[in-house]
CSV table of C-alpha atoms in Angstrom, one decimal:
chain,number,residue,atom,x,y,z
A,1106,MET,CA,0.0,0.0,-0.1
A,1107,ASN,CA,1.3,3.4,-0.8
A,1108,ILE,CA,-0.2,6.8,0.3
A,1109,THR,CA,0.9,10.2,-1.2
A,1110,ARG,CA,-0.4,13.8,-0.9
A,1111,ASP,CA,-0.5,16.5,-3.6
A,1112,GLN,CA,-0.7,19.8,-1.8
A,1113,ILE,CA,-2.9,21.9,-4.3
A,1114,ASP,CA,-2.6,25.1,-2.0
A,1115,GLU,CA,-2.8,26.0,1.6
A,1116,LEU,CA,-6.4,24.9,1.9
A,1117,ASN,CA,-6.8,22.2,-0.6
A,1118,ALA,CA,-5.0,18.6,-1.0
A,1119,VAL,CA,-5.4,15.5,-2.9
A,1120,VAL,CA,-4.5,12.3,-1.1
A,1121,LYS,CA,-3.9,9.1,-3.3
A,1122,VAL,CA,-4.1,5.7,-1.9
A,1123,GLU,CA,-2.9,2.8,-3.8
A,1124,ILE,CA,-3.9,-0.8,-2.7
A,1125,ALA,CA,-2.3,-3.7,-4.3
A,1126,LYS,CA,-3.7,-7.3,-4.5
A,1127,ASP,CA,-1.2,-8.4,-1.8
A,1128,ASP,CA,-2.7,-6.0,0.6
A,1129,TYR,CA,-6.1,-7.6,0.6
A,1130,ARG,CA,-5.9,-11.0,-0.9
A,1131,GLU,CA,-5.2,-12.9,2.3
A,1132,LYS,CA,-8.1,-11.4,4.2
A,1133,VAL,CA,-10.5,-11.9,1.3
A,1134,ASP,CA,-9.4,-15.5,0.9
A,1135,LYS,CA,-9.9,-16.3,4.6
A,1136,ILE,CA,-13.5,-14.8,4.5
A,1137,LEU,CA,-14.5,-16.7,1.4
A,1138,LYS,CA,-13.0,-20.0,3.0
A,1139,ASP,CA,-15.3,-19.4,6.0
A,1140,TYR,CA,-18.2,-18.6,3.8
A,1141,ARG,CA,-17.6,-22.0,2.1
A,1142,LYS,CA,-18.0,-23.9,5.4
A,1143,THR,CA,-21.4,-22.3,6.2
A,1144,ALA,CA,-23.0,-21.5,2.8
A,1145,ASN,CA,-26.4,-23.0,2.1
A,1146,ILE,CA,-26.5,-23.3,-1.7
A,1147,PRO,CA,-29.0,-25.7,-3.1
A,1148,GLY,CA,-27.5,-29.0,-4.7
A,1149,PHE,CA,-24.5,-28.9,-2.3
A,1150,ARG,CA,-23.9,-30.2,1.0
A,1151,LYS,CA,-22.7,-27.6,3.6
A,1152,GLY,CA,-19.1,-27.3,3.6
A,1153,HIS,CA,-18.7,-28.8,0.1
A,1154,VAL,CA,-19.7,-26.0,-2.2
A,1155,PRO,CA,-17.0,-25.6,-4.8
A,1156,MET,CA,-14.9,-22.4,-4.1
A,1157,GLY,CA,-15.5,-21.3,-7.5
A,1158,ILE,CA,-19.2,-20.9,-7.0
A,1159,VAL,CA,-18.6,-19.2,-3.6
A,1160,GLN,CA,-16.2,-16.9,-5.4
A,1161,LYS,CA,-18.8,-16.1,-8.1
A,1162,GLN,CA,-21.5,-15.5,-5.6
A,1163,TYR,CA,-19.8,-13.6,-2.7
A,1164,GLY,CA,-16.4,-12.6,-4.0
A,1165,LYS,CA,-17.1,-9.2,-5.4
A,1166,ALA,CA,-19.1,-8.0,-2.3
A,1167,VAL,CA,-16.4,-9.4,0.1
A,1168,LEU,CA,-13.6,-7.7,-2.0
A,1169,VAL,CA,-15.4,-4.4,-2.0
A,1170,ASP,CA,-16.1,-4.6,1.7
A,1171,GLU,CA,-12.5,-5.5,2.9
A,1172,VAL,CA,-10.8,-2.9,0.4
A,1173,ASN,CA,-13.2,-0.2,1.8
A,1174,LYS,CA,-12.1,-1.2,5.4
A,1175,LEU,CA,-8.5,-1.2,4.5
A,1176,LEU,CA,-8.9,2.1,2.8
A,1177,GLN,CA,-10.6,3.9,5.6
A,1178,ASP,CA,-8.2,2.5,8.3
A,1179,ALA,CA,-5.2,3.5,6.1
A,1180,LEU,CA,-6.6,7.1,5.5
A,1181,GLY,CA,-7.5,7.7,8.9
A,1182,LYS,CA,-4.1,6.5,10.2
A,1183,TYR,CA,-2.2,8.6,7.6
A,1184,MET,CA,-4.1,11.8,8.5
A,1185,THR,CA,-3.4,11.2,12.2
A,1186,GLU,CA,0.3,10.4,11.6
A,1187,GLU,CA,0.7,13.5,9.3
A,1188,LYS,CA,-1.2,15.6,11.8
A,1189,LEU,CA,-3.4,17.0,9.1
A,1190,ASP,CA,-5.9,19.5,10.4
A,1191,VAL,CA,-8.8,19.0,8.0
A,1192,LEU,CA,-12.3,20.3,7.7
A,1193,GLY,CA,-15.1,18.0,7.1
A,1194,ASN,CA,-14.3,14.6,5.8
A,1195,PRO,CA,-12.2,13.4,2.8
A,1196,LEU,CA,-14.4,13.4,-0.4
A,1197,PRO,CA,-13.7,10.6,-2.9
A,1198,LYS,CA,-12.8,11.6,-6.5
A,1199,ASN,CA,-13.6,9.8,-9.8
A,1200,GLN,CA,-15.8,6.9,-8.4
A,1201,GLU,CA,-18.3,7.0,-11.2
A,1202,GLU,CA,-16.7,4.3,-13.3
A,1203,PHE,CA,-14.5,2.6,-10.8
A,1204,ASP,CA,-13.2,-0.8,-11.9
A,1205,TRP,CA,-13.6,-3.4,-9.2
A,1206,ASP,CA,-12.4,-6.2,-11.5
A,1207,ALA,CA,-8.8,-5.0,-11.4
A,1208,ASP,CA,-6.3,-6.6,-9.1
A,1209,ASP,CA,-4.7,-3.3,-7.9
A,1210,PHE,CA,-6.7,-0.1,-6.9
A,1211,SER,CA,-6.0,3.5,-6.8
A,1212,PHE,CA,-8.2,5.9,-4.9
A,1213,GLU,CA,-8.0,9.7,-4.6
A,1214,PHE,CA,-9.6,12.0,-2.0
A,1215,ASP,CA,-9.9,15.7,-1.9
A,1216,LEU,CA,-9.0,17.3,1.5
A,1217,GLY,CA,-10.2,20.6,2.8
A,1218,MET,CA,-7.4,22.0,5.1
A,1219,ALA,CA,-8.1,24.2,8.2
A,1220,PRO,CA,-6.6,27.7,7.6
A,1221,LYS,CA,-3.7,29.0,9.8
A,1222,PHE,CA,-4.5,32.3,11.7
A,1223,GLU,CA,-3.8,34.1,14.8
A,1224,VAL,CA,-6.5,35.6,17.1
A,1225,ASN,CA,-6.1,39.1,18.3
A,1226,LEU,CA,-7.9,39.4,21.6
A,1227,GLN,CA,-6.9,43.3,22.0
A,1228,PRO,CA,-8.9,45.0,19.2
A,1229,LYS,CA,-8.3,48.6,18.4
A,1230,LYS,CA,-11.8,49.6,19.7
A,1231,ALA,CA,-12.8,48.0,23.0
A,1232,VAL,CA,-15.9,45.9,23.2
A,1233,VAL,CA,-18.6,47.4,25.4
A,1234,SER,CA,-19.5,45.4,28.5
A,1235,TYR,CA,-22.8,46.5,29.8
A,1236,GLU,CA,-23.5,46.9,33.5
A,1237,ILE,CA,-27.3,47.2,33.6
A,1238,GLU,CA,-28.6,49.1,36.6
A,1239,ALA,CA,-32.3,49.0,37.9
A,1240,ASP,CA,-33.1,52.7,38.1
A,1241,LYS,CA,-35.5,54.5,40.4
A,1242,LYS,CA,-38.3,54.5,37.8
A,1243,MET,CA,-38.1,50.8,37.1
A,1244,ILE,CA,-38.1,49.9,40.9
A,1245,GLU,CA,-41.1,52.3,41.5
A,1246,ASN,CA,-42.9,50.5,38.6
A,1247,GLN,CA,-42.2,47.1,39.9
A,1248,VAL,CA,-43.5,48.1,43.3
A,1249,THR,CA,-46.7,49.3,41.7
A,1250,THR,CA,-47.0,46.1,39.6
A,1251,ILE,CA,-46.6,44.0,42.8
A,1252,GLN,CA,-49.4,46.1,44.5
A,1253,LYS,CA,-51.7,45.5,41.5
A,1254,GLN,CA,-50.8,41.8,41.4
A,1255,TYR,CA,-51.5,41.2,44.9
A,1256,GLY,CA,-54.4,43.7,45.4
A,1257,LYS,CA,-58.1,42.9,45.6
A,1258,LEU,CA,-60.6,42.9,42.9
A,1259,SER,CA,-63.8,44.8,43.2
A,1260,PRO,CA,-66.7,44.1,40.8
A,1261,GLN,CA,-67.9,47.1,38.6
A,1262,LYS,CA,-71.2,47.7,36.8
A,1263,GLU,CA,-69.5,49.4,33.8
A,1264,VAL,CA,-66.1,49.9,32.4
A,1265,ALA,CA,-64.0,52.9,33.6
A,1266,LYS,CA,-60.5,54.1,32.8
A,1267,ASP,CA,-59.2,52.2,35.8
A,1268,SER,CA,-61.0,48.9,35.1
A,1269,GLU,CA,-59.8,45.5,34.3
A,1270,VAL,CA,-62.0,43.7,31.8
A,1271,THR,CA,-62.2,39.9,31.2
A,1272,GLY,CA,-63.8,38.7,27.9
A,1273,THR,CA,-63.2,36.9,24.6
A,1274,PHE,CA,-61.8,38.2,21.5
A,1275,PHE,CA,-63.3,36.6,18.4
A,1276,ASN,CA,-62.9,36.5,14.6
A,1277,ASP,CA,-63.7,33.2,12.9
A,1278,GLU,CA,-61.9,33.9,9.7
A,1279,ALA,CA,-58.7,34.9,11.4
A,1280,GLY,CA,-58.9,32.0,13.7
A,1281,ILE,CA,-59.1,34.1,16.8
A,1282,GLU,CA,-61.0,33.0,19.8
A,1283,ASN,CA,-59.2,33.8,23.0
A,1284,THR,CA,-60.3,34.8,26.6
A,1285,THR,CA,-58.1,37.3,28.2
A,1286,THR,CA,-57.9,39.9,30.9
A,1287,PHE,CA,-56.4,43.4,30.4
A,1288,GLU,CA,-56.4,46.8,31.8
A,1289,VAL,CA,-58.2,49.6,29.9
A,1290,ALA,CA,-55.2,51.8,30.5
A,1291,ALA,CA,-53.3,49.3,28.2
A,1292,LEU,CA,-55.3,50.3,25.2
A,1293,LYS,CA,-53.8,52.6,22.7
A,1294,GLY,CA,-55.5,55.8,21.5
A,1295,LYS,CA,-58.8,57.6,22.5
A,1296,LYS,CA,-60.8,55.8,19.9
A,1297,ASN,CA,-60.1,52.4,21.3
A,1298,THR,CA,-60.5,53.5,25.1
A,1299,ASP,CA,-63.9,55.2,24.3
A,1300,ALA,CA,-65.1,51.9,22.7
A,1301,PHE,CA,-64.8,50.2,26.2
A,1302,ILE,CA,-65.7,53.1,28.6
A,1303,GLY,CA,-69.2,52.7,29.8
A,1304,ALA,CA,-69.8,49.1,28.5
A,1305,LYS,CA,-71.3,46.4,30.8
A,1306,VAL,CA,-71.0,42.7,31.1
A,1307,GLY,CA,-72.4,40.9,28.0
A,1308,ASP,CA,-71.9,43.8,25.7
A,1309,ILE,CA,-70.0,43.1,22.5
A,1310,ILE,CA,-67.5,45.6,21.4
A,1311,THR,CA,-66.0,45.7,17.8
A,1312,VAL,CA,-62.4,46.9,17.3
A,1313,LYS,CA,-59.6,46.5,14.9
A,1314,THR,CA,-56.5,44.6,16.1
A,1315,LYS,CA,-54.0,47.0,14.6
A,1316,GLY,CA,-52.9,49.6,17.1
A,1317,LEU,CA,-55.1,48.2,19.8
A,1318,PHE,CA,-52.7,48.0,22.6
A,1319,ALA,CA,-49.7,50.5,23.4
A,1320,GLU,CA,-47.3,47.6,24.2
A,1321,ALA,CA,-46.6,44.6,22.1
A,1322,ARG,CA,-46.6,42.1,25.0
A,1323,ASP,CA,-50.3,43.1,25.8
A,1324,PHE,CA,-51.2,42.5,22.2
A,1325,GLN,CA,-49.5,39.0,22.3
A,1326,ASN,CA,-51.1,38.0,25.6
A,1327,ALA,CA,-54.5,39.3,24.2
A,1328,PHE,CA,-54.3,37.2,21.0
A,1329,LYS,CA,-51.8,34.4,22.1
A,1330,MET,CA,-49.4,34.7,19.0
A,1331,SER,CA,-45.8,35.6,18.3
A,1332,GLN,CA,-44.5,39.0,17.8
A,1333,ASP,CA,-44.1,38.3,14.0
A,1334,GLU,CA,-47.7,37.1,13.8
A,1335,ALA,CA,-48.8,40.1,15.8
A,1336,ASN,CA,-47.1,42.5,13.5
A,1337,ASP,CA,-48.8,41.0,10.5
A,1338,LEU,CA,-52.3,40.8,12.0
A,1339,ASN,CA,-54.9,43.5,11.0
A,1340,ALA,CA,-58.4,42.1,11.5
A,1341,GLU,CA,-61.6,43.2,13.0
A,1342,VAL,CA,-62.6,41.5,16.1
A,1343,THR,CA,-65.4,41.4,18.6
A,1344,PHE,CA,-64.8,41.4,22.3
A,1345,THR,CA,-67.6,40.0,24.6
A,1346,ILE,CA,-67.3,41.2,28.2
A,1347,SER,CA,-67.7,38.6,30.8
A,1348,GLU,CA,-66.3,40.5,33.9
A,1349,ILE,CA,-65.4,44.2,34.9
A,1350,ASN,CA,-63.3,44.8,37.9
A,1351,LYS,CA,-61.3,47.4,39.6
A,1352,ARG,CA,-58.1,46.3,41.2
A,1353,GLU,CA,-57.4,48.0,44.6
A,1354,ALA,CA,-53.6,48.1,45.2
A,1355,ALA,CA,-52.3,45.9,48.0
A,1356,ASP,CA,-50.8,47.7,51.2
A,1357,LEU,CA,-47.0,47.7,51.4
A,1358,ASP,CA,-47.1,45.9,54.9
A,1359,GLN,CA,-45.5,43.0,56.5
A,1360,GLU,CA,-48.1,40.5,55.4
A,1361,LEU,CA,-47.2,41.4,51.7
A,1362,PHE,CA,-43.5,41.3,52.3
A,1363,ASP,CA,-43.8,37.8,54.0
A,1364,LYS,CA,-45.9,36.5,51.1
A,1365,LEU,CA,-43.4,37.7,48.6
A,1366,PHE,CA,-40.1,36.7,50.2
A,1367,GLY,CA,-40.8,34.5,53.3
A,1368,LYS,CA,-41.3,35.3,56.8
A,1369,GLY,CA,-39.0,38.2,58.1
A,1370,VAL,CA,-36.8,38.4,54.9
A,1371,VAL,CA,-38.0,41.9,54.2
A,1372,THR,CA,-39.3,44.2,56.8
A,1373,SER,CA,-39.7,47.7,55.3
A,1374,VAL,CA,-40.5,49.5,51.8
A,1375,THR,CA,-36.8,50.4,51.6
A,1376,GLU,CA,-35.8,46.8,52.1
A,1377,LEU,CA,-38.5,45.9,49.5
A,1378,LYS,CA,-37.0,48.2,46.9
A,1379,ASP,CA,-33.5,47.0,47.6
A,1380,LYS,CA,-34.6,43.3,47.2
A,1381,ILE,CA,-36.2,44.3,43.8
A,1382,LYS,CA,-33.0,46.2,42.6
A,1383,GLU,CA,-30.9,43.2,43.7
A,1384,ASP,CA,-33.0,40.5,41.9
A,1385,ALA,CA,-33.5,42.6,38.9
A,1386,GLU,CA,-29.8,43.3,38.5
A,1387,ARG,CA,-29.1,39.7,38.8
A,1388,GLN,CA,-31.3,39.0,35.9
A,1389,PHE,CA,-29.9,41.8,34.1
A,1390,LYS,CA,-26.4,40.3,34.5
A,1391,GLN,CA,-27.4,37.2,32.5
A,1392,GLN,CA,-28.6,39.5,29.7
A,1393,SER,CA,-25.5,41.7,29.7
A,1394,ASP,CA,-23.2,38.5,29.9
A,1395,GLN,CA,-25.0,37.1,26.9
A,1396,GLN,CA,-24.7,40.4,25.0
A,1397,LEU,CA,-21.1,40.6,25.9
A,1398,LEU,CA,-20.5,37.0,24.5
A,1399,ASN,CA,-22.4,37.9,21.3
A,1400,ASP,CA,-20.5,41.2,20.8
A,1401,VAL,CA,-17.1,39.6,21.5
A,1402,THR,CA,-18.0,36.6,19.1
A,1403,GLU,CA,-19.0,39.1,16.3
A,1404,ARG,CA,-15.9,41.2,16.7
A,1405,LEU,CA,-13.7,38.2,16.6
A,1406,ILE,CA,-15.4,36.9,13.5
A,1407,ASP,CA,-15.0,40.3,11.7
A,1408,GLU,CA,-11.4,41.0,12.8
A,1409,THR,CA,-9.9,37.4,12.5
A,1410,LYS,CA,-9.2,37.3,8.7
A,1411,PHE,CA,-8.5,33.9,7.0
A,1412,ASP,CA,-9.7,32.0,3.8
A,1413,LEU,CA,-11.8,28.8,3.8
A,1414,PRO,CA,-11.8,26.0,1.2
A,1415,SER,CA,-15.3,27.1,0.2
A,1416,GLU,CA,-15.8,24.8,-2.9
A,1417,PHE,CA,-14.6,21.8,-1.0
A,1418,LEU,CA,-16.9,22.6,1.9
A,1419,SER,CA,-19.8,23.2,-0.3
A,1420,ARG,CA,-19.3,19.8,-1.9
A,1421,TRP,CA,-19.0,18.3,1.4
A,1422,ILE,CA,-22.3,19.8,2.6
A,1423,GLN,CA,-23.8,18.4,-0.5
A,1424,SER,CA,-22.5,14.9,0.2
A,1425,THR,CA,-23.6,14.9,3.9
A,1426,GLY,CA,-26.9,16.5,4.0
A,1427,GLU,CA,-29.9,14.6,5.1
A,1428,LYS,CA,-31.8,15.4,1.9
A,1429,GLU,CA,-30.4,15.4,-1.7
A,1430,MET,CA,-29.3,18.7,-2.7
A,1431,SER,CA,-27.7,20.3,-5.8
A,1432,LEU,CA,-24.3,22.0,-5.7
A,1433,GLU,CA,-26.1,25.3,-5.9
A,1434,GLU,CA,-28.3,24.6,-2.9
A,1435,ALA,CA,-25.2,23.4,-1.1
A,1436,LYS,CA,-23.3,26.5,-1.8
A,1437,GLU,CA,-26.3,28.6,-0.4
A,1438,GLU,CA,-26.2,26.5,2.7
A,1439,TYR,CA,-22.4,27.1,3.0
A,1440,ASP,CA,-23.1,30.9,2.7
A,1441,ARG,CA,-25.6,30.5,5.6
A,1442,SER,CA,-23.2,28.6,7.9
A,1443,GLU,CA,-20.0,30.2,7.1
A,1444,LYS,CA,-20.0,32.7,10.0
A,1445,GLY,CA,-20.8,29.8,12.5
A,1446,LEU,CA,-17.9,27.7,11.0
A,1447,ARG,CA,-15.5,30.7,11.2
A,1448,TYR,CA,-16.4,31.1,14.9
A,1449,GLN,CA,-16.0,27.3,15.5
A,1450,LEU,CA,-12.5,27.5,14.3
A,1451,ILE,CA,-11.8,30.6,16.3
A,1452,GLU,CA,-13.1,29.2,19.4
A,1453,GLY,CA,-11.4,25.9,18.9
A,1454,LYS,CA,-8.1,27.8,18.7
A,1455,ILE,CA,-8.6,29.8,21.7
A,1456,VAL,CA,-9.7,26.7,23.7
A,1457,GLN,CA,-6.6,24.7,22.5
A,1458,GLU,CA,-4.2,27.5,23.1
A,1459,ASN,CA,-5.4,28.3,26.5
A,1460,ASN,CA,-6.2,24.8,27.8
A,1461,LEU,CA,-10.0,25.6,28.2
A,1462,GLN,CA,-11.1,22.1,27.5
A,1463,VAL,CA,-14.0,20.8,29.6
A,1464,THR,CA,-12.8,18.0,32.0
A,1465,PHE,CA,-14.9,15.4,33.4
A,1466,GLU,CA,-14.1,16.7,36.9
A,1467,GLU,CA,-15.3,20.1,35.9
A,1468,LEU,CA,-18.4,18.7,34.3
A,1469,LYS,CA,-19.2,16.8,37.4
A,1470,ALA,CA,-18.7,19.7,39.8
A,1471,TYR,CA,-20.9,21.8,37.5
A,1472,ALA,CA,-23.7,19.2,37.5
A,1473,LYS,CA,-23.6,19.1,41.2
A,1474,GLU,CA,-23.9,22.8,41.6
A,1475,MET,CA,-26.8,22.8,39.2
A,1476,ILE,CA,-28.5,20.0,41.2
A,1477,LYS,CA,-27.8,21.9,44.6
A,1478,GLY,CA,-29.5,24.9,43.1
A,1479,GLN,CA,-32.5,23.0,42.1
A,1480,MET,CA,-32.8,21.2,45.4
A,1481,ALA,CA,-32.6,24.6,47.2
A,1482,GLN,CA,-35.8,25.7,45.4
A,1483,PHE,CA,-37.6,22.8,47.2
A,1484,GLY,CA,-36.1,23.8,50.5
A,1485,GLN,CA,-33.3,21.2,50.5
A,1486,LEU,CA,-30.5,23.5,51.5
A,1487,ASN,CA,-27.9,21.0,52.7
A,1488,PRO,CA,-28.0,17.7,50.7
A,1489,GLU,CA,-25.4,15.1,51.5
A,1490,GLU,CA,-22.3,14.7,49.1
A,1491,LYS,CA,-23.4,11.1,48.4
A,1492,GLU,CA,-26.7,12.1,47.3
A,1493,LEU,CA,-25.4,14.8,45.1
A,1494,ASP,CA,-22.7,12.2,43.7
A,1495,ASP,CA,-25.5,9.7,43.0
A,1496,ILE,CA,-27.8,12.2,41.1
A,1497,ALA,CA,-24.8,13.6,39.1
A,1498,ALA,CA,-23.7,10.0,38.1
A,1499,ARG,CA,-27.3,9.3,36.7
A,1500,ILE,CA,-27.3,12.6,34.8
A,1501,LEU,CA,-23.7,12.1,33.4
A,1502,GLY,CA,-24.8,8.7,32.2
A,1503,ASN,CA,-27.2,10.3,29.7
A,1504,GLN,CA,-25.1,11.3,26.5
A,1505,GLU,CA,-27.6,14.1,25.6
A,1506,GLU,CA,-27.4,15.6,29.1
A,1507,VAL,CA,-23.6,15.4,29.0
A,1508,LYS,CA,-23.6,17.3,25.7
A,1509,ARG,CA,-26.0,19.8,27.1
A,1510,LEU,CA,-24.0,20.5,30.2
A,1511,SER,CA,-20.8,20.6,28.4
A,1512,GLU,CA,-22.1,23.3,26.1
A,1513,GLN,CA,-23.3,25.4,29.1
A,1514,LEU,CA,-20.1,25.0,30.9
A,1515,MET,CA,-18.0,25.7,27.8
A,1516,HIS,CA,-20.3,28.9,27.3
A,1517,GLN,CA,-19.3,30.0,30.8
A,1518,LYS,CA,-15.6,29.3,30.3
A,1519,MET,CA,-15.5,31.3,27.2
A,1520,LEU,CA,-17.3,34.1,28.8
A,1521,ASP,CA,-14.9,34.3,31.9
A,1522,PHE,CA,-12.0,34.0,29.5
A,1523,PHE,CA,-13.2,36.9,27.4
A,1524,LYS,CA,-13.9,39.1,30.5
A,1525,GLU,CA,-10.3,38.5,31.6
A,1526,ASN,CA,-8.5,38.8,28.2
A,1527,VAL,CA,-10.4,40.9,25.8
A,1528,LYS,CA,-10.1,44.7,25.7
A,1529,LEU,CA,-13.4,45.8,27.3
A,1530,LYS,CA,-15.0,49.1,28.2
A,1531,THR,CA,-17.6,49.0,30.9
A,1532,LYS,CA,-20.6,51.0,30.3
A,1533,LYS,CA,-23.3,51.7,33.1
A,1534,VAL,CA,-26.8,51.9,31.7
A,1535,SER,CA,-30.5,51.6,32.7
A,1536,PHE,CA,-32.4,48.7,31.4
A,1537,ASP,CA,-34.4,51.0,28.9
A,1538,ASP,CA,-31.1,52.4,27.6
A,1539,PHE,CA,-29.6,48.9,27.3
A,1540,VAL,CA,-32.7,47.7,25.0
A,1541,LYS,CA,-32.3,51.0,23.0
A,1542,GLU,CA,-28.6,50.6,22.3
A,1543,VAL,CA,-28.7,46.7,21.6
A,1544,TYR,CA,-32.0,46.0,20.0
A,1545,ASN,CA,-32.9,49.2,18.2
């Protein structure tokens, strides 16, 4: 057997594997002899079938199978020994009219080589790291929301500006039939508000969906649809009123504090606001961390320049897709996935050069911390170590869970690494300003 490589350019190579008859003959002959001992062929006793018949019936299939095994083993060993950093898998060349009746065989494979590049973690322009603060307005709004949520409902005879109405939106043609509750104050515009003011239980009000609510979330709750669906909807609907209530705000007293946070945890309005601020900023940190990871990822992709073997990768996508696709379709799929592939290569290089690989011990410790957090939610604050080990072992016995937890842990390791090594600029903002800067 002989293997040679023709390096076309930095990103493309062709490997040629030559297999002679002596490389496979002994193995093929042994398998055919074993077949002869067990073959059931009409007209012959088991074990007495002429070798010529066995060869005629099974010889080609055994040959192809054994040569392919030999080929794959040799190709894999060669790439390992040569330390070839390839993308995708080798693609066979010129297989359409391959002659399996020959004694010696020659196979060629296209290889797509991974590019060589350096990652600069200190860009000229620093990446913004947002520190989202819960401002006074947000905290006051949250206090008001809590008071409404835990307040008492008083029935009303007719709808007023401060009413909550419950009823059913309906439009048969648009497939809308949804019972919901909303505040009249959530409606947008005088025309919509006036349509409800003074209405009584049992009344049917006709309105248009477009521009009905001031906030998108109220629209989505009212019609139970996604933001995209909501944006496209412009229908006339009826609303049949089934309840009219006025919500009296709950008092900010110890009974409410205990109901919210547990007995004695919060004892004053000041402590309530501090707790709201603390909880909100903990959630904001998750959002700001995710945004930081997104922004660093985008910056690295934009500023880390390297070429890819695009033609090879398009053909590889074509050959490995779940459904049959043309080369043109494969190229379109490559274009869609190119950015993700670039980041995989960048991340892989960072992980390798900085020893950020996820170890089993790290994964086990991460799983145990996750389990402790879940148990704490049910009041189990001090679980025994053996119990944690047993639960973690069951979780890590599931390959899907291992994959999911590994991805989460790698996500966290990359985030921590970027915080320590990437050029960042901290920017304190309110949540509203964060949304404006990031999503508008």
